């Protein structure tokens, strides 16, 4: 598969919480403790067979990036 999305992060799914319409998927990134959380449709989560322990790639495409500091 070839994609135009340049921000591709690999990791392992740690949690899939399937609700009535949406699913929340958490992916722990390789090489650290950072976790990316994504909201996908319930149908997408079920069609992809998402489950904890499964390797996954997170694709990030955004028109806005926000940075915060303390």
PDB file of C-alpha atoms in Angstrom:
ATOM      1  CA  UNK A   1       0.000   0.000   0.000  1.00  0.00           C
ATOM      2  CA  UNK A   2       1.337   3.460  -0.904  1.00  0.00           C
ATOM      3  CA  UNK A   3      -0.009   6.526   0.902  1.00  0.00           C
ATOM      4  CA  UNK A   4       0.598  10.248   0.688  1.00  0.00           C
ATOM      5  CA  UNK A   5       0.485  10.540   4.479  1.00  0.00           C
ATOM      6  CA  UNK A   6       4.061  11.110   5.663  1.00  0.00           C
ATOM      7  CA  UNK A   7       3.503  10.888   9.418  1.00  0.00           C
ATOM      8  CA  UNK A   8       3.472   7.122   9.978  1.00  0.00           C
ATOM      9  CA  UNK A   9       4.167   5.760  13.465  1.00  0.00           C
ATOM     10  CA  UNK A  10       4.357   2.061  14.296  1.00  0.00           C
ATOM     11  CA  UNK A  11       3.284   0.498  17.547  1.00  0.00           C
ATOM     12  CA  UNK A  12       1.031  -2.015  19.262  1.00  0.00           C
ATOM     13  CA  UNK A  13      -2.659  -1.655  20.036  1.00  0.00           C
ATOM     14  CA  UNK A  14      -3.102  -1.644  23.808  1.00  0.00           C
ATOM     15  CA  UNK A  15      -6.842  -1.032  24.071  1.00  0.00           C
ATOM     16  CA  UNK A  16      -9.970  -1.037  21.902  1.00  0.00           C
ATOM     17  CA  UNK A  17     -13.140   0.352  23.498  1.00  0.00           C
ATOM     18  CA  UNK A  18     -16.059  -0.223  21.124  1.00  0.00           C
ATOM     19  CA  UNK A  19     -19.118   1.918  21.806  1.00  0.00           C
ATOM     20  CA  UNK A  20     -22.479   2.188  20.098  1.00  0.00           C
ATOM     21  CA  UNK A  21     -21.225   4.250  17.151  1.00  0.00           C
ATOM     22  CA  UNK A  22     -17.515   4.948  17.697  1.00  0.00           C
ATOM     23  CA  UNK A  23     -14.488   3.038  18.970  1.00  0.00           C
ATOM     24  CA  UNK A  24     -11.528   4.448  20.889  1.00  0.00           C
ATOM     25  CA  UNK A  25      -8.241   2.778  19.950  1.00  0.00           C
ATOM     26  CA  UNK A  26      -4.991   3.273  21.894  1.00  0.00           C
ATOM     27  CA  UNK A  27      -1.631   2.474  20.290  1.00  0.00           C
ATOM     28  CA  UNK A  28       1.640   2.401  22.280  1.00  0.00           C
ATOM     29  CA  UNK A  29       4.379   3.624  19.957  1.00  0.00           C
ATOM     30  CA  UNK A  30       7.452   1.480  19.360  1.00  0.00           C
ATOM     31  CA  UNK A  31      10.519   2.447  21.358  1.00  0.00           C
ATOM     32  CA  UNK A  32       8.828   4.223  24.227  1.00  0.00           C
ATOM     33  CA  UNK A  33       5.851   4.778  26.457  1.00  0.00           C
ATOM     34  CA  UNK A  34       3.975   7.266  24.257  1.00  0.00           C
ATOM     35  CA  UNK A  35       0.378   6.348  23.447  1.00  0.00           C
ATOM     36  CA  UNK A  36      -1.659   7.697  20.535  1.00  0.00           C
ATOM     37  CA  UNK A  37      -5.451   7.650  20.929  1.00  0.00           C
ATOM     38  CA  UNK A  38      -7.688   7.517  17.871  1.00  0.00           C
ATOM     39  CA  UNK A  39     -11.457   7.656  17.422  1.00  0.00           C
ATOM     40  CA  UNK A  40     -12.719   5.495  14.569  1.00  0.00           C
ATOM     41  CA  UNK A  41     -16.170   4.285  13.651  1.00  0.00           C
ATOM     42  CA  UNK A  42     -17.393   1.093  15.266  1.00  0.00           C
ATOM     43  CA  UNK A  43     -17.782  -0.440  11.803  1.00  0.00           C
ATOM     44  CA  UNK A  44     -14.145   0.374  10.914  1.00  0.00           C
ATOM     45  CA  UNK A  45     -12.853  -1.159  14.155  1.00  0.00           C
ATOM     46  CA  UNK A  46     -14.864  -4.326  13.601  1.00  0.00           C
ATOM     47  CA  UNK A  47     -13.995  -4.586   9.885  1.00  0.00           C
ATOM     48  CA  UNK A  48     -10.276  -4.221  10.658  1.00  0.00           C
ATOM     49  CA  UNK A  49     -10.524  -6.727  13.509  1.00  0.00           C
ATOM     50  CA  UNK A  50      -8.714  -4.369  15.890  1.00  0.00           C
ATOM     51  CA  UNK A  51      -7.658  -5.985  19.157  1.00  0.00           C
ATOM     52  CA  UNK A  52      -5.150  -5.445  21.950  1.00  0.00           C
ATOM     53  CA  UNK A  53      -1.696  -6.856  21.217  1.00  0.00           C
ATOM     54  CA  UNK A  54      -2.006  -6.366  17.482  1.00  0.00           C
ATOM     55  CA  UNK A  55       0.771  -4.441  15.665  1.00  0.00           C
ATOM     56  CA  UNK A  56      -0.535  -1.324  13.921  1.00  0.00           C
ATOM     57  CA  UNK A  57       0.597   1.766  12.054  1.00  0.00           C
ATOM     58  CA  UNK A  58      -0.835   5.154  13.026  1.00  0.00           C
ATOM     59  CA  UNK A  59      -1.215   7.579  10.104  1.00  0.00           C
ATOM     60  CA  UNK A  60      -1.467  11.250  11.054  1.00  0.00           C
ATOM     61  CA  UNK A  61      -2.629  13.887   8.603  1.00  0.00           C
ATOM     62  CA  UNK A  62      -3.659  17.231   9.948  1.00  0.00           C
ATOM     63  CA  UNK A  63      -4.057  20.790   8.805  1.00  0.00           C
ATOM     64  CA  UNK A  64      -3.317  22.108  12.279  1.00  0.00           C
ATOM     65  CA  UNK A  65      -0.670  21.251  14.851  1.00  0.00           C
ATOM     66  CA  UNK A  66      -0.861  22.686  18.364  1.00  0.00           C
ATOM     67  CA  UNK A  67       2.111  22.886  20.704  1.00  0.00           C
ATOM     68  CA  UNK A  68       1.889  23.417  24.458  1.00  0.00           C
ATOM     69  CA  UNK A  69       4.607  24.098  26.998  1.00  0.00           C
ATOM     70  CA  UNK A  70       4.778  24.575  30.743  1.00  0.00           C
TER      71      UNK A  70
END
